[in-house]
């Protein structure tokens, strides 16, 4: 019996995913647990396995499609099985109706080079729409033939009608080619009088307006010497979360300079014993201890109250090709420095190889971000909601400092703490940062 494959939810905050590649072609057999497709979330690219045995009968969403969680993306069943009833149950069977169209092709548009553009599937003599889309269009008095479909093979779905109704730019009836000509020539199609049936704008009308001297409008459409990079996947989610973080939190910042000379010696001792420990591992261990002493820094703000976390899970920001991801070391306050070093190395490797699982990057209570390896002296990081703070770590460098009225060379490093002032006041935040400094300058206090 045929069954629907949906966009899976990989993480509590995931709302949508981008299909990167189908690893099986339509008509090929799949087995339960075998790789089916690759998807990109806000966190990483992951391979999704088939949930059952059968044949991949139909791919509903292709590579590059951004799909909300639980939305159908494919159908698996027995070879040759009729799955039309399953399509009907999804509320999106293709219903064909004859509607007026222009005998136009995209070949009529000549442009030397287009580096980036996003267009709907062009239609010829027929328009396909789901029953729900047709019913909604009728309720709103919209000719659904004017709506660009985003479903499989240009199918018009309910969402397309809603977007059409909400977007005043789409109120002007026009053929897909007319819209494309207007877009390429940077012309506002709403100012053009259509010559088609029911005043529909044709491509000829757009060209005529150009001949008449209509002035191109300033839009977000890229020029020929520019490239438009679609905002999607991890980049889109990171942007949304950072904007939300800055707009909803009262973020404040403290900075402090740390003498890392003793921490350098500690690292050398571990190295002599054959254990690889990074400076960031030492920072993580010190931050974990400080969080147990300053519980408000290990909390989250909610409308109902402040949630104090009795566990310490520190996220470590890792740069990957797709953007930034923050794998989390769980219960880090209970772990030794060498155990932290081992786990942080494993998580960083998994992140760069796209092998992280949702449990590897969720339930963080605090974050440490280190840009020292890029020769950055110091920086201000943005809090990862719903956490109360983030520690930014700069580079380690030899600096002249005054100790006992003498100028000496020491290994110095800058720390920057961004904290949510709704949850934590300035004084305790400063004390928390000072405590991390004390631990880094006297790492024997960790024992």
CSV table of C-alpha atoms in Angstrom, one decimal:
chain,number,residue,atom,x,y,z
A,1,UNK,CA,0.0,0.0,0.0
A,2,UNK,CA,1.4,3.4,-1.0
A,3,UNK,CA,2.4,5.8,1.8
A,4,UNK,CA,3.4,9.4,1.9
A,5,UNK,CA,7.0,10.5,2.8
A,6,UNK,CA,6.9,13.8,4.7
A,7,UNK,CA,9.5,16.4,5.6
A,8,UNK,CA,10.8,15.1,8.9
A,9,UNK,CA,11.4,17.2,12.0
A,10,UNK,CA,15.0,17.2,13.0
A,11,UNK,CA,15.1,19.2,16.2
A,12,UNK,CA,12.7,21.0,18.4
A,13,UNK,CA,12.9,24.4,16.7
A,14,UNK,CA,13.0,23.1,13.1
A,15,UNK,CA,10.1,24.6,11.0
A,16,UNK,CA,11.2,23.7,7.5
A,17,UNK,CA,13.9,21.9,5.6
A,18,UNK,CA,15.6,22.2,2.2
A,19,UNK,CA,15.8,19.1,-0.1
A,20,UNK,CA,19.4,19.0,-1.3
A,21,UNK,CA,19.4,15.8,-3.4
A,22,UNK,CA,17.3,12.7,-3.9
A,23,UNK,CA,19.5,9.6,-3.6
A,24,UNK,CA,17.0,7.4,-5.3
A,25,UNK,CA,15.3,8.0,-8.7
A,26,UNK,CA,11.6,7.6,-9.3
A,27,UNK,CA,10.8,3.9,-10.1
A,28,UNK,CA,13.7,2.6,-8.1
A,29,UNK,CA,13.3,0.2,-5.2
A,30,UNK,CA,14.1,1.3,-1.6
A,31,UNK,CA,14.6,-0.7,1.6
A,32,UNK,CA,13.8,0.4,5.1
A,33,UNK,CA,16.9,2.2,6.6
A,34,UNK,CA,18.5,2.8,3.2
A,35,UNK,CA,19.5,6.4,2.3
A,36,UNK,CA,16.6,8.2,0.5
A,37,UNK,CA,17.5,11.9,0.3
A,38,UNK,CA,19.7,14.6,1.7
A,39,UNK,CA,18.1,17.6,3.4
A,40,UNK,CA,19.5,20.8,4.9
A,41,UNK,CA,18.1,22.2,8.1
A,42,UNK,CA,19.0,25.4,9.9
A,43,UNK,CA,21.8,23.4,11.6
A,44,UNK,CA,23.3,21.0,9.1
A,45,UNK,CA,22.9,18.8,6.1
A,46,UNK,CA,21.7,15.3,7.0
A,47,UNK,CA,20.8,12.1,5.1
A,48,UNK,CA,17.3,10.8,5.7
A,49,UNK,CA,16.7,7.1,5.4
A,50,UNK,CA,13.6,5.4,3.9
A,51,UNK,CA,11.0,4.3,6.5
A,52,UNK,CA,9.7,1.3,4.6
A,53,UNK,CA,10.4,-1.1,1.8
A,54,UNK,CA,9.0,-0.5,-1.7
A,55,UNK,CA,9.4,1.6,-4.8
A,56,UNK,CA,9.8,5.4,-5.0
A,57,UNK,CA,6.7,6.0,-7.0
A,58,UNK,CA,6.7,9.8,-7.1
A,59,UNK,CA,8.9,12.7,-6.0
A,60,UNK,CA,6.7,15.6,-5.0
A,61,UNK,CA,9.4,18.1,-4.1
A,62,UNK,CA,12.7,18.5,-5.8
A,63,UNK,CA,16.2,19.6,-5.0
A,64,UNK,CA,16.3,23.2,-3.7
A,65,UNK,CA,12.7,23.2,-2.5
A,66,UNK,CA,12.1,24.6,1.0
A,67,UNK,CA,9.5,22.4,2.6
A,68,UNK,CA,7.7,22.9,5.9
A,69,UNK,CA,7.9,20.0,8.3
A,70,UNK,CA,5.3,17.2,7.9
A,71,UNK,CA,4.5,18.4,4.3
A,72,UNK,CA,4.5,15.5,1.7
A,73,UNK,CA,7.6,15.2,-0.4
A,74,UNK,CA,7.3,11.8,-2.0
A,75,UNK,CA,5.3,8.6,-2.3
A,76,UNK,CA,6.6,5.1,-1.7
A,77,UNK,CA,4.6,1.9,-2.5
A,78,UNK,CA,4.5,-1.2,-4.7
A,79,UNK,CA,5.8,-1.0,-8.2
A,80,UNK,CA,3.0,0.1,-10.6
A,81,UNK,CA,0.6,0.9,-7.8
A,82,UNK,CA,-2.1,3.6,-8.4
A,83,UNK,CA,-1.5,6.4,-5.9
A,84,UNK,CA,-4.0,8.8,-7.2
A,85,UNK,CA,-6.3,8.2,-4.2
A,86,UNK,CA,-3.3,9.2,-2.0
A,87,UNK,CA,-2.9,12.4,-3.9
A,88,UNK,CA,-6.6,13.1,-3.4
A,89,UNK,CA,-6.3,12.6,0.3
A,90,UNK,CA,-3.5,15.2,0.3
A,91,UNK,CA,-5.9,17.7,-1.1
A,92,UNK,CA,-3.7,18.4,-4.2
A,93,UNK,CA,-4.9,16.3,-7.2
A,94,UNK,CA,-4.0,17.9,-10.5
A,95,UNK,CA,-7.3,19.1,-12.0
A,96,UNK,CA,-6.9,20.3,-15.6
A,97,UNK,CA,-9.1,23.0,-17.1
A,98,UNK,CA,-8.7,24.8,-20.4
A,99,UNK,CA,-8.0,28.5,-20.0
A,100,UNK,CA,-6.9,31.2,-22.3
A,101,UNK,CA,-3.1,31.4,-22.9
A,102,UNK,CA,-0.7,33.2,-25.1
A,103,UNK,CA,1.2,31.3,-27.7
A,104,UNK,CA,4.4,32.5,-26.2
A,105,UNK,CA,7.6,30.9,-25.2
A,106,UNK,CA,10.5,31.9,-23.0
A,107,UNK,CA,12.6,32.1,-26.2
A,108,UNK,CA,11.0,35.5,-27.0
A,109,UNK,CA,13.0,36.9,-24.1
A,110,UNK,CA,16.6,37.6,-25.0
A,111,UNK,CA,19.1,38.6,-22.3
A,112,UNK,CA,22.9,38.3,-22.6
A,113,UNK,CA,23.3,36.7,-19.2
A,114,UNK,CA,21.2,36.1,-16.1
A,115,UNK,CA,23.2,35.0,-13.1
A,116,UNK,CA,20.4,34.4,-10.7
A,117,UNK,CA,16.6,34.4,-10.9
A,118,UNK,CA,13.7,32.5,-9.3
A,119,UNK,CA,10.7,31.9,-11.5
A,120,UNK,CA,7.6,29.8,-11.3
A,121,UNK,CA,7.0,26.9,-13.7
A,122,UNK,CA,5.8,28.4,-17.0
A,123,UNK,CA,2.4,27.2,-18.2
A,124,UNK,CA,1.1,26.6,-21.7
A,125,UNK,CA,-2.5,25.6,-22.6
A,126,UNK,CA,-3.7,24.3,-19.2
A,127,UNK,CA,-3.7,25.3,-15.6
A,128,UNK,CA,-3.6,22.7,-12.8
A,129,UNK,CA,-5.0,23.6,-9.4
A,130,UNK,CA,-5.9,21.6,-6.3
A,131,UNK,CA,-9.6,21.7,-5.3
A,132,UNK,CA,-8.9,23.6,-2.1
A,133,UNK,CA,-7.0,26.2,-4.2
A,134,UNK,CA,-9.9,26.5,-6.6
A,135,UNK,CA,-12.4,26.9,-3.8
A,136,UNK,CA,-10.4,29.5,-2.0
A,137,UNK,CA,-9.8,31.4,-5.3
A,138,UNK,CA,-13.6,31.4,-5.9
A,139,UNK,CA,-14.3,32.7,-2.3
A,140,UNK,CA,-11.8,35.6,-2.8
A,141,UNK,CA,-13.0,36.4,-6.4
A,142,UNK,CA,-9.6,35.5,-7.9
A,143,UNK,CA,-9.1,33.9,-11.3
A,144,UNK,CA,-6.8,31.1,-10.4
A,145,UNK,CA,-5.4,31.1,-13.9
A,146,UNK,CA,-3.6,34.3,-12.9
A,147,UNK,CA,-1.9,32.6,-10.0
A,148,UNK,CA,1.6,31.2,-10.3
A,149,UNK,CA,1.8,27.7,-8.9
A,150,UNK,CA,4.6,26.5,-6.6
A,151,UNK,CA,3.5,22.9,-6.4
A,152,UNK,CA,4.8,19.9,-8.4
A,153,UNK,CA,4.9,20.7,-12.1
A,154,UNK,CA,3.4,24.2,-11.5
A,155,UNK,CA,0.4,22.9,-9.6
A,156,UNK,CA,-1.5,25.8,-7.9
A,157,UNK,CA,-2.0,25.0,-4.2
A,158,UNK,CA,-3.9,26.8,-1.4
A,159,UNK,CA,-0.8,28.7,-0.3
A,160,UNK,CA,-0.3,30.2,-3.7
A,161,UNK,CA,-3.8,31.7,-3.7
A,162,UNK,CA,-3.3,33.1,-0.2
A,163,UNK,CA,0.0,34.7,-1.3
A,164,UNK,CA,-1.6,36.1,-4.4
A,165,UNK,CA,-4.5,37.6,-2.4
A,166,UNK,CA,-2.1,39.1,0.1
A,167,UNK,CA,0.4,40.6,-2.4
A,168,UNK,CA,-1.0,43.7,-4.2
A,169,UNK,CA,1.7,43.4,-6.8
A,170,UNK,CA,0.0,40.2,-8.1
A,171,UNK,CA,-3.4,41.9,-8.5
A,172,UNK,CA,-2.6,42.7,-12.1
A,173,UNK,CA,-3.6,39.8,-14.3
A,174,UNK,CA,-0.6,38.9,-16.6
A,175,UNK,CA,0.8,35.9,-18.3
A,176,UNK,CA,3.9,34.3,-16.9
A,177,UNK,CA,6.0,35.5,-19.9
A,178,UNK,CA,4.7,39.0,-19.5
A,179,UNK,CA,5.8,39.0,-15.9
A,180,UNK,CA,9.2,37.7,-16.9
A,181,UNK,CA,9.7,40.3,-19.5
A,182,UNK,CA,8.7,43.0,-17.0
A,183,UNK,CA,11.1,41.6,-14.4
A,184,UNK,CA,14.0,41.5,-16.8
A,185,UNK,CA,13.4,45.0,-18.1
A,186,UNK,CA,12.8,46.3,-14.6
A,187,UNK,CA,9.3,47.6,-15.4
A,188,UNK,CA,6.3,47.8,-13.0
A,189,UNK,CA,3.7,45.6,-14.5
A,190,UNK,CA,1.0,47.2,-12.5
A,191,UNK,CA,1.3,50.4,-14.6
A,192,UNK,CA,0.7,48.5,-17.9
A,193,UNK,CA,-2.8,48.3,-19.5
A,194,UNK,CA,-3.4,44.8,-20.7
A,195,UNK,CA,-4.8,44.0,-24.2
A,196,UNK,CA,-5.7,40.4,-23.5
A,197,UNK,CA,-9.0,39.0,-22.3
A,198,UNK,CA,-10.3,40.7,-19.1
A,199,UNK,CA,-7.4,43.2,-19.6
A,200,UNK,CA,-4.7,40.6,-19.0
A,201,UNK,CA,-1.3,41.9,-19.6
A,202,UNK,CA,0.6,40.2,-22.4
A,203,UNK,CA,4.3,40.2,-23.2
A,204,UNK,CA,3.5,42.5,-26.2
A,205,UNK,CA,2.0,45.0,-23.8
A,206,UNK,CA,5.2,45.1,-21.8
A,207,UNK,CA,7.3,45.6,-24.9
A,208,UNK,CA,4.9,48.3,-26.1
A,209,UNK,CA,5.3,50.1,-22.8
A,210,UNK,CA,9.1,50.0,-23.3
A,211,UNK,CA,8.7,51.5,-26.7
A,212,UNK,CA,6.5,54.2,-25.3
A,213,UNK,CA,9.3,55.1,-22.9
A,214,UNK,CA,8.1,53.8,-19.5
A,215,UNK,CA,10.8,54.4,-16.9
A,216,UNK,CA,12.2,51.3,-15.3
A,217,UNK,CA,11.6,51.1,-11.5
A,218,UNK,CA,14.1,50.4,-8.8
A,219,UNK,CA,13.5,46.9,-7.5
A,220,UNK,CA,15.4,44.2,-5.7
A,221,UNK,CA,16.0,42.3,-9.0
A,222,UNK,CA,19.6,41.8,-9.7
A,223,UNK,CA,21.4,43.5,-12.6
A,224,UNK,CA,23.5,41.5,-15.1
A,225,UNK,CA,26.8,42.2,-13.2
A,226,UNK,CA,25.3,41.1,-9.9
A,227,UNK,CA,24.4,37.8,-8.4
A,228,UNK,CA,21.4,37.1,-6.1
A,229,UNK,CA,22.1,34.4,-3.5
A,230,UNK,CA,18.8,33.0,-2.2
A,231,UNK,CA,18.4,33.2,1.5
A,232,UNK,CA,17.5,29.7,2.6
A,233,UNK,CA,18.4,26.8,4.8
A,234,UNK,CA,20.9,27.4,7.6
A,235,UNK,CA,21.6,31.0,6.5
A,236,UNK,CA,17.9,31.9,6.7
A,237,UNK,CA,17.4,30.4,10.1
A,238,UNK,CA,20.6,31.9,11.5
A,239,UNK,CA,19.5,35.3,10.2
A,240,UNK,CA,16.1,35.0,11.7
A,241,UNK,CA,17.4,33.9,15.1
A,242,UNK,CA,20.0,36.6,15.4
A,243,UNK,CA,17.4,39.2,14.5
A,244,UNK,CA,15.0,37.8,17.0
A,245,UNK,CA,17.8,37.7,19.6
A,246,UNK,CA,18.7,41.3,19.2
A,247,UNK,CA,15.1,42.6,19.0
A,248,UNK,CA,13.7,40.6,22.0
A,249,UNK,CA,16.6,40.6,24.4
A,250,UNK,CA,18.1,43.4,26.4
A,251,UNK,CA,21.7,42.5,25.5
A,252,UNK,CA,24.6,44.1,27.4
A,253,UNK,CA,28.3,43.4,27.3
A,254,UNK,CA,31.3,43.2,29.6
A,255,UNK,CA,34.9,42.7,28.6
A,256,UNK,CA,38.0,41.6,30.6
A,257,UNK,CA,41.6,40.7,29.8
A,258,UNK,CA,43.0,37.5,31.2
A,259,UNK,CA,46.6,36.4,31.9
A,260,UNK,CA,46.7,32.9,30.4
A,261,UNK,CA,50.3,32.1,31.3
A,262,UNK,CA,49.3,29.5,33.9
A,263,UNK,CA,46.7,27.9,31.5
A,264,UNK,CA,49.4,27.7,28.9
A,265,UNK,CA,51.6,25.8,31.4
A,266,UNK,CA,48.6,23.5,32.2
A,267,UNK,CA,48.1,22.7,28.5
A,268,UNK,CA,51.8,21.8,28.2
A,269,UNK,CA,51.5,19.4,31.1
A,270,UNK,CA,48.7,17.6,29.4
A,271,UNK,CA,50.6,17.5,26.2
A,272,UNK,CA,53.6,15.9,28.0
A,273,UNK,CA,51.2,13.2,29.2
A,274,UNK,CA,50.0,12.6,25.6
A,275,UNK,CA,46.6,14.2,26.1
A,276,UNK,CA,45.6,16.9,23.6
A,277,UNK,CA,43.8,19.8,25.3
A,278,UNK,CA,43.1,23.1,23.6
A,279,UNK,CA,42.8,26.5,25.2
A,280,UNK,CA,39.1,26.5,24.3
A,281,UNK,CA,38.7,23.3,26.3
A,282,UNK,CA,40.2,25.1,29.3
A,283,UNK,CA,37.8,28.0,28.8
A,284,UNK,CA,34.9,25.6,28.5
A,285,UNK,CA,35.8,23.9,31.8
A,286,UNK,CA,36.2,27.3,33.6
A,287,UNK,CA,32.9,28.6,32.2
A,288,UNK,CA,31.2,25.4,33.4
A,289,UNK,CA,32.4,25.8,37.0
A,290,UNK,CA,31.5,29.5,37.0
A,291,UNK,CA,28.0,28.7,35.8
A,292,UNK,CA,27.4,26.4,38.8
A,293,UNK,CA,28.4,29.3,41.0
A,294,UNK,CA,26.2,31.9,39.2
A,295,UNK,CA,23.0,30.1,38.3
A,296,UNK,CA,21.3,33.1,36.8
A,297,UNK,CA,23.8,32.9,34.0
A,298,UNK,CA,22.5,29.4,33.4
A,299,UNK,CA,18.8,30.4,33.0
A,300,UNK,CA,16.2,31.3,30.4
A,301,UNK,CA,13.7,34.2,30.3
A,302,UNK,CA,10.1,33.3,29.6
A,303,UNK,CA,6.9,35.3,29.9
A,304,UNK,CA,5.8,33.2,32.9
A,305,UNK,CA,9.1,33.5,34.7
A,306,UNK,CA,12.8,32.8,34.7
A,307,UNK,CA,13.8,29.1,34.3
A,308,UNK,CA,16.8,28.1,36.3
A,309,UNK,CA,18.6,25.1,34.7
A,310,UNK,CA,20.1,22.6,37.2
A,311,UNK,CA,22.2,21.1,34.5
A,312,UNK,CA,25.0,22.9,32.6
A,313,UNK,CA,25.1,22.2,28.8
A,314,UNK,CA,27.6,24.5,27.0
A,315,UNK,CA,27.5,24.9,23.3
A,316,UNK,CA,30.7,25.5,21.3
A,317,UNK,CA,30.3,27.5,18.1
A,318,UNK,CA,31.8,25.7,15.1
A,319,UNK,CA,32.1,27.3,11.7
A,320,UNK,CA,31.2,25.0,8.8
A,321,UNK,CA,30.7,25.5,5.0
A,322,UNK,CA,27.0,26.1,5.4
A,323,UNK,CA,27.3,28.6,8.2
A,324,UNK,CA,27.5,28.2,11.9
A,325,UNK,CA,26.5,25.4,14.2
A,326,UNK,CA,26.7,25.0,18.0
A,327,UNK,CA,27.2,21.4,19.2
A,328,UNK,CA,26.5,21.0,22.9
A,329,UNK,CA,28.6,19.3,25.6
A,330,UNK,CA,25.9,18.0,28.0
A,331,UNK,CA,26.5,18.0,31.8
A,332,UNK,CA,29.9,19.6,31.2
A,333,UNK,CA,30.1,20.6,34.9
A,334,UNK,CA,30.5,17.0,35.8
A,335,UNK,CA,33.3,16.2,33.4
A,336,UNK,CA,37.1,16.4,33.7
A,337,UNK,CA,39.2,18.6,31.4
A,338,UNK,CA,40.5,15.6,29.4
A,339,UNK,CA,37.0,14.3,29.0
A,340,UNK,CA,35.8,17.7,27.7
A,341,UNK,CA,38.8,17.8,25.3
A,342,UNK,CA,37.9,14.5,23.9
A,343,UNK,CA,34.2,15.3,23.5
A,344,UNK,CA,34.7,18.7,22.0
A,345,UNK,CA,37.1,17.2,19.4
A,346,UNK,CA,34.5,14.6,18.5
A,347,UNK,CA,31.7,17.1,18.2
A,348,UNK,CA,33.7,19.4,16.0
A,349,UNK,CA,34.6,16.6,13.7
A,350,UNK,CA,31.0,15.5,13.4
A,351,UNK,CA,29.9,19.1,12.7
A,352,UNK,CA,32.4,19.5,9.9
A,353,UNK,CA,31.4,16.1,8.4
A,354,UNK,CA,27.7,16.8,8.7
A,355,UNK,CA,27.3,13.8,11.1
A,356,UNK,CA,25.6,15.7,14.0
A,357,UNK,CA,22.3,14.3,15.2
A,358,UNK,CA,19.6,16.6,16.8
A,359,UNK,CA,20.7,15.5,20.3
A,360,UNK,CA,24.2,16.8,19.6
A,361,UNK,CA,23.1,20.4,19.2
A,362,UNK,CA,20.0,20.9,21.4
A,363,UNK,CA,19.3,21.8,25.0
A,364,UNK,CA,22.2,24.2,25.4
A,365,UNK,CA,22.2,26.6,28.4
A,366,UNK,CA,25.2,28.7,27.5
A,367,UNK,CA,27.6,29.2,24.6
A,368,UNK,CA,31.3,29.8,24.0
A,369,UNK,CA,32.4,31.3,20.7
A,370,UNK,CA,36.1,31.4,19.9
A,371,UNK,CA,37.6,33.4,17.0
A,372,UNK,CA,41.1,33.5,18.3
A,373,UNK,CA,42.3,31.1,15.6
A,374,UNK,CA,41.4,33.8,13.1
A,375,UNK,CA,43.7,36.3,14.8
A,376,UNK,CA,40.8,38.3,16.3
A,377,UNK,CA,41.7,40.2,19.4
A,378,UNK,CA,38.2,40.4,20.7
A,379,UNK,CA,34.6,40.6,19.6
A,380,UNK,CA,31.0,40.9,20.8
A,381,UNK,CA,28.9,37.8,20.2
A,382,UNK,CA,25.1,37.6,19.9
A,383,UNK,CA,23.2,35.4,22.4
A,384,UNK,CA,21.7,32.2,21.1
A,385,UNK,CA,18.1,32.2,22.4
A,386,UNK,CA,16.8,31.2,24.8
A,387,UNK,CA,20.1,31.2,26.7
A,388,UNK,CA,21.0,34.1,29.0
A,389,UNK,CA,24.6,34.6,27.8
A,390,UNK,CA,27.4,33.9,25.4
A,391,UNK,CA,31.2,34.2,26.0
A,392,UNK,CA,33.4,35.5,23.1
A,393,UNK,CA,37.0,34.4,23.2
A,394,UNK,CA,39.8,36.3,21.4
A,395,UNK,CA,43.3,35.3,20.4
A,396,UNK,CA,46.1,34.3,22.8
A,397,UNK,CA,49.1,36.7,22.4
A,398,UNK,CA,52.3,37.8,24.2
A,399,UNK,CA,51.8,41.2,25.7
A,400,UNK,CA,53.8,43.5,28.0
A,401,UNK,CA,52.1,43.9,31.3
A,402,UNK,CA,53.1,45.4,34.7
A,403,UNK,CA,53.5,43.0,37.6
A,404,UNK,CA,55.0,44.2,40.9
A,405,UNK,CA,56.0,47.4,39.2
A,406,UNK,CA,58.0,45.6,36.5
A,407,UNK,CA,57.2,45.2,32.8
A,408,UNK,CA,57.1,41.5,31.9
A,409,UNK,CA,55.8,39.5,28.9
A,410,UNK,CA,52.8,37.4,29.5
A,411,UNK,CA,50.3,35.4,27.4
A,412,UNK,CA,47.2,37.5,27.4
A,413,UNK,CA,43.7,36.9,26.0
A,414,UNK,CA,40.5,39.0,25.9
A,415,UNK,CA,37.0,37.7,27.0
A,416,UNK,CA,33.7,39.3,26.2
A,417,UNK,CA,30.5,38.4,27.9
A,418,UNK,CA,27.1,39.2,26.3
A,419,UNK,CA,24.2,38.7,28.7
A,420,UNK,CA,20.5,39.2,28.8
A,421,UNK,CA,19.9,42.1,31.1
A,422,UNK,CA,16.3,41.1,31.6
A,423,UNK,CA,17.6,38.1,33.5
A,424,UNK,CA,21.0,39.1,34.8
A,425,UNK,CA,22.0,42.5,36.3
A,426,UNK,CA,25.3,44.1,35.5
A,427,UNK,CA,27.1,43.4,38.8
A,428,UNK,CA,26.5,39.7,38.9
A,429,UNK,CA,27.4,39.4,35.2
A,430,UNK,CA,30.6,41.2,35.9
A,431,UNK,CA,31.3,38.9,38.9
A,432,UNK,CA,30.7,35.9,36.7
A,433,UNK,CA,33.2,37.1,34.1
A,434,UNK,CA,35.7,37.9,36.8
A,435,UNK,CA,35.3,34.4,38.2
A,436,UNK,CA,36.1,32.9,34.8
A,437,UNK,CA,39.2,35.1,34.7
A,438,UNK,CA,40.3,33.9,38.1
A,439,UNK,CA,39.9,30.2,37.1
A,440,UNK,CA,41.9,30.7,33.9
A,441,UNK,CA,44.7,32.5,35.7
A,442,UNK,CA,44.7,29.9,38.4
A,443,UNK,CA,43.6,26.6,36.7
A,444,UNK,CA,44.6,24.6,39.8
A,445,UNK,CA,41.3,25.9,41.3
A,446,UNK,CA,39.6,23.5,38.9
A,447,UNK,CA,40.9,20.5,40.8
